[in-house]
XYZ file of C-alpha atoms in Angstrom:
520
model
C 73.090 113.123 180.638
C 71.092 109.850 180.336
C 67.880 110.005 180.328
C 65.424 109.120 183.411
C 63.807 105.348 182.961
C 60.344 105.676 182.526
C 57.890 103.942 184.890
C 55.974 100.863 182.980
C 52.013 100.611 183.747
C 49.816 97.731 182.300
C 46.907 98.625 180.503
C 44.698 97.704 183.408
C 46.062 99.959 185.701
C 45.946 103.194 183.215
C 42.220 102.223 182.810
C 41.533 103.052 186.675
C 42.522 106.280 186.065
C 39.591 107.914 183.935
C 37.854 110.668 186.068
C 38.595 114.150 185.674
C 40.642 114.098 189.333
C 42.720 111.444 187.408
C 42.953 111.499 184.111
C 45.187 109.354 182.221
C 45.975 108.527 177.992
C 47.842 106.505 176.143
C 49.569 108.072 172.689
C 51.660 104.846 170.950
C 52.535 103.086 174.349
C 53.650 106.015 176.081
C 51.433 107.348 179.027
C 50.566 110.910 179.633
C 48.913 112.113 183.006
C 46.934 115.197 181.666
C 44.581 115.788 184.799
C 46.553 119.719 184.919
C 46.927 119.536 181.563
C 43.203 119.308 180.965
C 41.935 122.747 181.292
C 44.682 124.241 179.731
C 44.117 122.450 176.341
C 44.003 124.708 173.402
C 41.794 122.818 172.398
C 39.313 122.832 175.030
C 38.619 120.651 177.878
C 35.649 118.806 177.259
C 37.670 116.188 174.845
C 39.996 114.241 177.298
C 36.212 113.288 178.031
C 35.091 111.852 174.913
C 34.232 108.379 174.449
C 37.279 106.177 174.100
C 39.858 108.966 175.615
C 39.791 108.751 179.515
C 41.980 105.698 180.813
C 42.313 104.373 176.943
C 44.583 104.269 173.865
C 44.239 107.740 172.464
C 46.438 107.374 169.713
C 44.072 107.640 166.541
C 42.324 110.484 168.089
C 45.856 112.604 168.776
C 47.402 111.736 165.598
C 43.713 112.982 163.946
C 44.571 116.245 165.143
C 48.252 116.773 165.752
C 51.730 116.513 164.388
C 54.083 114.300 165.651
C 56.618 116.654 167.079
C 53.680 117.820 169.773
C 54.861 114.969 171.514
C 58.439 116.427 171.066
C 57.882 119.719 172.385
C 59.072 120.397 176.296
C 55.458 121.664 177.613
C 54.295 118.426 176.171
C 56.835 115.986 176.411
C 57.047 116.427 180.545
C 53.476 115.129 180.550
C 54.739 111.787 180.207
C 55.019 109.730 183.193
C 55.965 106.211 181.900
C 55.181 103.617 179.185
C 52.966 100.948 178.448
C 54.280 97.293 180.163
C 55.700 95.021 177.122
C 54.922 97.941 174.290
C 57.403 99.472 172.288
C 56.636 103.002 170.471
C 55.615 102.087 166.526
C 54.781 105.428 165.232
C 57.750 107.509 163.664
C 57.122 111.028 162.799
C 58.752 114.747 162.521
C 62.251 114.693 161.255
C 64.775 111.902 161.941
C 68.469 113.854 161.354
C 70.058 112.096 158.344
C 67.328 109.797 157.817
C 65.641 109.027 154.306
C 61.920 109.107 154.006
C 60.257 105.855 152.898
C 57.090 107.111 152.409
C 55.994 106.959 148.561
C 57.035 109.510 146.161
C 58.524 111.044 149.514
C 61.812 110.854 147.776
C 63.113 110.831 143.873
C 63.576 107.836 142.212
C 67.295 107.881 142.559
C 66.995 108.097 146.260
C 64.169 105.371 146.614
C 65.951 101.555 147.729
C 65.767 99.225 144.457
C 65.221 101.881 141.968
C 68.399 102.942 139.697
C 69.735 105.811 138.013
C 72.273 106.714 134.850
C 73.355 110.478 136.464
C 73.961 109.757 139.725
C 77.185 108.090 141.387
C 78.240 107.328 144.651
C 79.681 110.604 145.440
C 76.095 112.311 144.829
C 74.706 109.516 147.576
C 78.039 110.461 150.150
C 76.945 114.191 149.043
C 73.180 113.980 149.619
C 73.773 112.090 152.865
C 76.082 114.290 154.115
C 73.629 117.255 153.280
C 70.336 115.918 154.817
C 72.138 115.399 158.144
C 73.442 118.945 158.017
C 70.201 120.165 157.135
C 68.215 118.359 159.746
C 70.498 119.121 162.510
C 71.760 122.700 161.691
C 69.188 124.539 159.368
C 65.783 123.124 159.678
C 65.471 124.122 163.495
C 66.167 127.947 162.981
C 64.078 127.658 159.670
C 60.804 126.953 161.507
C 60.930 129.875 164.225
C 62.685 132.302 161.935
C 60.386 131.442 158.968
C 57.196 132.598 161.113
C 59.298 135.755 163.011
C 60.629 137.041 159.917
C 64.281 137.349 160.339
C 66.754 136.319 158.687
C 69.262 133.647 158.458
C 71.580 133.983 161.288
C 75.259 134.324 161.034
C 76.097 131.509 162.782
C 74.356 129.247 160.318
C 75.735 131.232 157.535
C 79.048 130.279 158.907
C 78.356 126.824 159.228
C 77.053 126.706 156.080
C 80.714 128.673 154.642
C 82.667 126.151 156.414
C 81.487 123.395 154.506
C 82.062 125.067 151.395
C 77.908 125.228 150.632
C 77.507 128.365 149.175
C 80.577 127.624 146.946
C 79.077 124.708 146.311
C 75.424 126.466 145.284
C 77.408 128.347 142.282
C 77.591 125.318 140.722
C 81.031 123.494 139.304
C 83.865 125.567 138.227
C 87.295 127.054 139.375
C 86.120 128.669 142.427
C 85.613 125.214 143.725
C 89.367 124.306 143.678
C 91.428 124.100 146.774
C 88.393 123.814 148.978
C 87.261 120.536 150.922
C 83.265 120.037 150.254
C 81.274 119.080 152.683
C 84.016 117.282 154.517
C 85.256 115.555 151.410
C 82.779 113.715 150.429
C 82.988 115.206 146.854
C 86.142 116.502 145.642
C 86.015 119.992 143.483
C 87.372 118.224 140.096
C 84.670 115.701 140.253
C 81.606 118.149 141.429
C 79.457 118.347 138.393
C 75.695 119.817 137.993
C 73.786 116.715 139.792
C 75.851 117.564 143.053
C 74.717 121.299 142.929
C 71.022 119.580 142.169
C 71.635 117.793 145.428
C 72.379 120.653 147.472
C 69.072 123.192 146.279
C 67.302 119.929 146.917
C 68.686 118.885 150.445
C 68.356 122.725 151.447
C 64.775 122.751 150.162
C 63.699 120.600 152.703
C 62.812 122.943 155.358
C 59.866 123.932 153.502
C 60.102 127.758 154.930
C 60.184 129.594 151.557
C 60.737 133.205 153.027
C 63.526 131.434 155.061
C 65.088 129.549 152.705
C 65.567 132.349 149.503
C 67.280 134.812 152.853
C 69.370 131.540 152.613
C 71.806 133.186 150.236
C 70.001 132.787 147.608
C 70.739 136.158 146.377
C 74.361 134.916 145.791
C 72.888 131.988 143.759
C 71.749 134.429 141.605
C 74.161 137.722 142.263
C 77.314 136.291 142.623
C 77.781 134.168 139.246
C 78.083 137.356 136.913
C 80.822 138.257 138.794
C 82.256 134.904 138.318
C 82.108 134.952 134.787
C 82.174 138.360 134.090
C 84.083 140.283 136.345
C 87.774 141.533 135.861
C 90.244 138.886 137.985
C 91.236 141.615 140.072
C 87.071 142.459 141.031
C 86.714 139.046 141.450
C 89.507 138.471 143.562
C 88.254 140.747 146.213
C 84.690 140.108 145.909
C 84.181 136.273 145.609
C 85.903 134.902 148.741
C 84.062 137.042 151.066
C 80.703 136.365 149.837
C 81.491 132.421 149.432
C 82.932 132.907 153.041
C 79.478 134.175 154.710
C 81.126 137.618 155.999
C 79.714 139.851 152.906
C 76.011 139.610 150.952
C 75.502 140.351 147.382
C 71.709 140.098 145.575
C 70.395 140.688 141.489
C 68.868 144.051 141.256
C 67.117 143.825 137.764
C 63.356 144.341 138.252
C 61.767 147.502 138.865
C 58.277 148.960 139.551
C 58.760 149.913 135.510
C 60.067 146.737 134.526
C 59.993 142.856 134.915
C 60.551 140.133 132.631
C 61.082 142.956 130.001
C 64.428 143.682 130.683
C 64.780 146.445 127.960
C 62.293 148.719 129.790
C 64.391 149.262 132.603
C 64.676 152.699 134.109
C 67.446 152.706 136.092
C 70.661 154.409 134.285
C 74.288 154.770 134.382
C 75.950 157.402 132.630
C 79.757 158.130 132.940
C 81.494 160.549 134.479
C 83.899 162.989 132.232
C 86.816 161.383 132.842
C 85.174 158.122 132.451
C 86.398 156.370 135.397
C 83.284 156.046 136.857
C 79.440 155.574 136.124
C 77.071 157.117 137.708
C 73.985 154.839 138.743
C 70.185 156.211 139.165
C 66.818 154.493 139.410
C 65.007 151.964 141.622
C 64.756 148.207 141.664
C 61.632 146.369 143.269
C 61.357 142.826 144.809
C 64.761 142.355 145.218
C 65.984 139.155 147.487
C 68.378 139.744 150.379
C 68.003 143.441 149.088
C 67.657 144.680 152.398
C 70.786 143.100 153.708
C 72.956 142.924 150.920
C 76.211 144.899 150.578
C 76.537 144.300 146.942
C 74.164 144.660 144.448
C 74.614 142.828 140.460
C 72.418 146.184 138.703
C 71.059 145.989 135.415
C 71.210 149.540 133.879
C 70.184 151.569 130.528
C 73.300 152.685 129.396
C 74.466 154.692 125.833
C 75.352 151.544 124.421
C 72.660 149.739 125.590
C 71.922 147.523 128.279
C 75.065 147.193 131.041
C 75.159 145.093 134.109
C 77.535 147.260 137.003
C 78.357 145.420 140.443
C 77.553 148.495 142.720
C 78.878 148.351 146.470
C 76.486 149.556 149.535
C 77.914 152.939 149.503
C 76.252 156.806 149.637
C 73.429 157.090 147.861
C 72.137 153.422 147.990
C 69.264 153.277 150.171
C 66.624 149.871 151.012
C 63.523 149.588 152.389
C 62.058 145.839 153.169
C 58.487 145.175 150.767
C 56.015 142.870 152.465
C 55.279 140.361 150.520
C 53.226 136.828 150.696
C 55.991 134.969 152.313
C 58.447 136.096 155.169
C 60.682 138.728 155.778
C 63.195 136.440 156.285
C 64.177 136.770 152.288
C 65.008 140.092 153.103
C 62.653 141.440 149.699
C 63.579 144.837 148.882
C 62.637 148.255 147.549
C 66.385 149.343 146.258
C 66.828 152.887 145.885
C 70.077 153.991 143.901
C 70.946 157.930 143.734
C 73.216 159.150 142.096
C 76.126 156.858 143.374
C 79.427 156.409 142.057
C 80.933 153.542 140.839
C 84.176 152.488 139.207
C 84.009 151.702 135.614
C 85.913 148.496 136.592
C 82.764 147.451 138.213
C 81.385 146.736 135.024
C 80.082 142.730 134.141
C 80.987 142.095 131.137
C 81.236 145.018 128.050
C 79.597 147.673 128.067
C 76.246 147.183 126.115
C 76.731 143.843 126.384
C 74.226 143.287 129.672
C 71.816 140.873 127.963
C 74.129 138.322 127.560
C 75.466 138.268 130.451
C 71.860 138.112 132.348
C 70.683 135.971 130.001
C 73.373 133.386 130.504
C 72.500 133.800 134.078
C 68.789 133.241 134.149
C 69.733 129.752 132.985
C 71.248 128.845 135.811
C 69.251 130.666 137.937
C 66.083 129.040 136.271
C 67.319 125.992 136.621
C 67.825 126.618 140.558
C 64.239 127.751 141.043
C 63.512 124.400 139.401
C 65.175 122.209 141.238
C 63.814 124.178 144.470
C 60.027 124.161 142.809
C 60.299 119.733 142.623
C 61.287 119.218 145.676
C 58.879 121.367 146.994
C 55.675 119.573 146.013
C 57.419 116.187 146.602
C 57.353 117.625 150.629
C 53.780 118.058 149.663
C 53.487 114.836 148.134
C 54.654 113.029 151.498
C 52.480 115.724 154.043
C 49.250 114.235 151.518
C 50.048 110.774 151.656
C 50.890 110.494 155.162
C 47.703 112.564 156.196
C 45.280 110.496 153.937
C 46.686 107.257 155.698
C 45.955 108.468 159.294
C 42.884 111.005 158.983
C 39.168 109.134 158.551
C 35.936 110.367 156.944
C 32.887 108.546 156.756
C 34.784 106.054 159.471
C 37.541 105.451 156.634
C 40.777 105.981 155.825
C 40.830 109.250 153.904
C 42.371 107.400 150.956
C 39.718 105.318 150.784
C 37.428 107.783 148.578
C 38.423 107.631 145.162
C 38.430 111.786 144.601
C 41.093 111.793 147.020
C 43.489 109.178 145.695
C 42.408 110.833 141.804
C 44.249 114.235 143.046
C 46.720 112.065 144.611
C 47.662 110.477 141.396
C 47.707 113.502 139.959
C 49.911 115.266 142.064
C 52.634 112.450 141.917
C 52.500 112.444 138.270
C 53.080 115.990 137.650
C 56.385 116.029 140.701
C 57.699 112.153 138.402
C 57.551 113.981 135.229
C 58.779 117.174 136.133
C 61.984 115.593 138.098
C 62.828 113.646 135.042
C 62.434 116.644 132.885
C 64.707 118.457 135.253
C 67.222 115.550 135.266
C 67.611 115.205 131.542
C 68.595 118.662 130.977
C 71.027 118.684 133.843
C 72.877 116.152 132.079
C 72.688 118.178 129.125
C 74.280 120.984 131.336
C 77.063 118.490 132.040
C 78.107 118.140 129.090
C 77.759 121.968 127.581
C 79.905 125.049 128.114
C 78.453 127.867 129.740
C 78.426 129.296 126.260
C 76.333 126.508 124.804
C 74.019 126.160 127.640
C 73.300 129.932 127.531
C 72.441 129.154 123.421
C 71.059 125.961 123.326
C 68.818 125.749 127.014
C 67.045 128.958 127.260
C 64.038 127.726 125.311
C 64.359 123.799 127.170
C 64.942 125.768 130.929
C 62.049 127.770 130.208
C 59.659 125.649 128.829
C 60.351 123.011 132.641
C 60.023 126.726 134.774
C 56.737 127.671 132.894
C 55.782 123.466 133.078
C 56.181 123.169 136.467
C 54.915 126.194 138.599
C 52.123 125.498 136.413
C 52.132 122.250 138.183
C 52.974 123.412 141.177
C 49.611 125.860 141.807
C 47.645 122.924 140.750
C 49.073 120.478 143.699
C 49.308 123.348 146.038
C 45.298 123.686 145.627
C 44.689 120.047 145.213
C 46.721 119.670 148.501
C 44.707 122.593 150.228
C 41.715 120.487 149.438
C 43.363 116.906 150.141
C 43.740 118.844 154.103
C 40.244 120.339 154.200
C 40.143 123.455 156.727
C 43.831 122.431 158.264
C 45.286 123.535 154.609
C 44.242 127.343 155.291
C 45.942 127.595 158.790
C 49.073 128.642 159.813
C 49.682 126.160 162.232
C 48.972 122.065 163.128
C 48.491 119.748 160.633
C 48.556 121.589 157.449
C 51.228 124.205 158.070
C 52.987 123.512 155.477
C 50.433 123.043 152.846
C 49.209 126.483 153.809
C 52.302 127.947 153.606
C 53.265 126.212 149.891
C 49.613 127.456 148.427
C 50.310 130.846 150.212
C 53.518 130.849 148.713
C 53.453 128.788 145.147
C 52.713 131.791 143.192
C 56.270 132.837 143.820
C 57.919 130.641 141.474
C 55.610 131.443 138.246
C 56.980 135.113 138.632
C 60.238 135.189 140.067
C 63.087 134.329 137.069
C 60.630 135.329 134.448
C 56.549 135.423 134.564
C 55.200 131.752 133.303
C 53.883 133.470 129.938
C 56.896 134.893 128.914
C 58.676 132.104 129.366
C 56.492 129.937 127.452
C 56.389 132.179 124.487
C 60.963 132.437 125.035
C 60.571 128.627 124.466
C 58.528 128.734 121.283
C 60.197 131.462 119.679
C 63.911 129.609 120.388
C 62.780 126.761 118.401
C 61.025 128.490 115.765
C 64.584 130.178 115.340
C 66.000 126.266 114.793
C 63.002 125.557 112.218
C 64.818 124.603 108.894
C 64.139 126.889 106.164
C 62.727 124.018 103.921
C 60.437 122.024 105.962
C 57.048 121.737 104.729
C 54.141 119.375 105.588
């Protein structure tokens, strides 16, 4: 339907209209009767009053205290009764569906017009293009409401997301790529390489609703790809397509209430039965994503040869329980209860007692994930800190004019540069590795960038938090989403292995590679 021309008013005539019983305001050439409006401000009344408001251009003071898509919402969009005679709109704002930012440092370098890059090739731009449309249009709507009522993903995006092949796609390259058509085509499966699975955590990241965005599926990033290369063909060939498809949920159950990052304290236990066709799985598991929806669950147990990884179905004698946690209940975090439940020994990931490798080859990739997801993340706070400096005033200046402001500015870019290059390098490296050499030679490397940059990433989330003042604690307006990264930042120096331990893992690989006759 098209839309209803808009009535044009010169600036004279919205002038006459500044008294309470008619009460006018311009917002970037558009005109806004707000004489109802008035006393049902949030805000309060009294300000449609303030010098310069009535009758006038009352776009510094609106953009001073509100986002963009205010003027987007219904309640607030039907306030407009026309436009301003011979102006045209200037400001852009809120998210433009397929559009590139061109604010600084908004966007990596490879994405930024004039700059080049050695990894990435035309199919990563038809890839990323393709993605930031489909996450502006489909994803980033629900992930706002959903984010702040805790629930989860919905099917239907699920299934959008399945048809385009995206979960496949977030496993990374390999051969359960062939046959299917990737995001319309764009990328074939033969050519899909690391850097186009960087492009799609990135793209996805976008939203900027944390809880949202790990009940995403992420516990199929890291769940599903021990069945892939682990699993017998014939558990494979029954799990995989239904949990690429969107119709079943699978999530990594390895930390417990007992147990974290040290793997070899783990409680839980699987002991076979005495005809040896099944195990038997007891214990618990704690802070487990998409837990609480799942219906399979990738279990690292104590077993009498060790340490055994066991793909155990929702079946009697699983039970979950949702843990609230600092972000939303949309990741579906879970308190996994396992009793007594029978499982098929064909279940089993990998050989028996040989659990370690196979989780250690996995917290590579899924290290790697978190730190693609971790830079992109502060870049989004990056581009909220630059864009509110250049619009808020203090001390009748631009807020960028103080130097403190543009020193944690500097800083913050900086740390997001460095750390994307860091994260670039070694996904070249992964290019050109195995899965067997990466899980060898990247451990220390991949832990060393995880343990780097959510170290990085609590400093900008407090420098940002500081950058927005009061606005950077709430919930809502302006600094949403700075509130929400500093609430949730801390995430990412626990979750794939505490910051610590992964700092001393990188030390102690290359003290391993130290030749025996180096001296000083």
């Amino acid at each position: 339907m098209a839309q209803k021309a808009m009535k044009t008013f010169t600036r004279e005539e919205i002038a006459t209209h500044n008294t309470e019983e008619s009460l006018w305001i311009v917002i970037d050439s558009r005109v806004f009767d707000v004489t109802r409006f008035r006393n049902m401000h949030p805000g309060g009344a009294s300000v449609f009053m303030d010098e310069g408001i009535p009758g006038e251009d009352a776009t510094e003071a609106f953009f001073g205290l509100h986002r963009f898509e205010v003027l987007q919402k219904p309640q607030f969009a039907r306030l407009q009764i026309g436009v301003v005679q011979d102006e045209e709109p200037r400001i852009q704002g809120g998210i433009v569906p397929g559009e590139n930012s061109l604010v600084p440092y908004a966007e990596p370098a490879w994405l930024t017009p004039g700059y080049h890059s050695p990894y990435f090739k035309e199919s990563h731009r038809r890839l990323q293009a393709a993605m930031r449309k489909f996450v502006d249009e489909v994803v980033y709507p629900e992930a706002q409401v959903f984010e702040t009522e805790g629930k989860r993903p919905s099917q239907d995006v699920i299934d959008q997301m399945a048809a385009q092949n995206i979960h496949a796609m977030r496993m990374g390259p390999g051969k359960h790529l062939k046959g299917r058509t990737l995001m319309g085509g764009v990328v074939t499966p033969e050519e899909f390489d690391y850097f186009h699975e960087l492009v799609v955590n990135q793209e996805l990241t976008r939203c900027a609703t944390r809880g949202y965005g790990d009940g995403l599926n992420s516990g199929c990033v890291i769940g599903l790809p021990p069945v892939l290369n682990f699993g017998s063909p014939e558990l494979k060939a029954r799990i995989v397509p239904e949990v690429l498809g969107g119709k079943k949920f699978i999530c990594l159950a390895v930390s417990e209430a007992y147990a974290g990052s040290d793997v070899f304290g783990l409680h839980t236990t699987a002991t076979k039965t005495e005809d040896g066709k099944h195990w038997i799985v007891t214990g618990t598991k704690k802070w487990i994503t998409n837990g609480t929806f799942a219906d399979y669950f990738t279990v690292g147990c104590k077993t009498e040869d060790g340490f055994t990884v066991i793909l155990v179905e929702r079946s009697e004698g699983v039970s979950t329980k949702p843990i609230k946690t600092a972000y939303s209940a949309a990741a579906g975090t879970a308190y996994i209860t396992f009793d007594q439940v029978k499982v098929p020994v064909e279940n089993t990931l990998g050989e028996e007692g040989g659990g370690i490798f196979v989780m250690l080859s996995n917290f590579n990739h899924e290290r790697w994930v978190m730190c693609c997801i971790n830079a992109r993340t502060q870049r989004l706070v990056v581009e909220e800190c630059m864009k509110w400096v250049n619009q808020r005033k203090a001390f009748g200046k631009p807020l960028h004019s103080l130097a403190v402001v543009r020193s944690k500015l500097a800083q913050m870019i900086s740390r997001v540069e460095s750390q994307q290059s860091w994260l670039e390098t070694l996904t070249y490296q992964m290019c050109n590795m195995s899965y067997k050499e990466q899980a060898s030679k990247l451990a220390g490397p991949l832990a060393f960038l995880k343990s780097h940059m959510t170290q990085g990433a609590q400093l900008t989330a407090t420098d940002a938090v500081q950058v927005f003042g009061g606005r950077g604690i709430t919930q809502t307006g302006m600094g949403k989403f700075i509130e929400h990264n500093h609430r949730t930042a801390a995430f990412d120096a626990l979750l794939g292995g505490a910051e610590d331990v992964l700092a001393d893992l990188g030390v102690r690989q290359a003290m391993r590679g130290m030749p025996s006759n180096t001296r000083l």
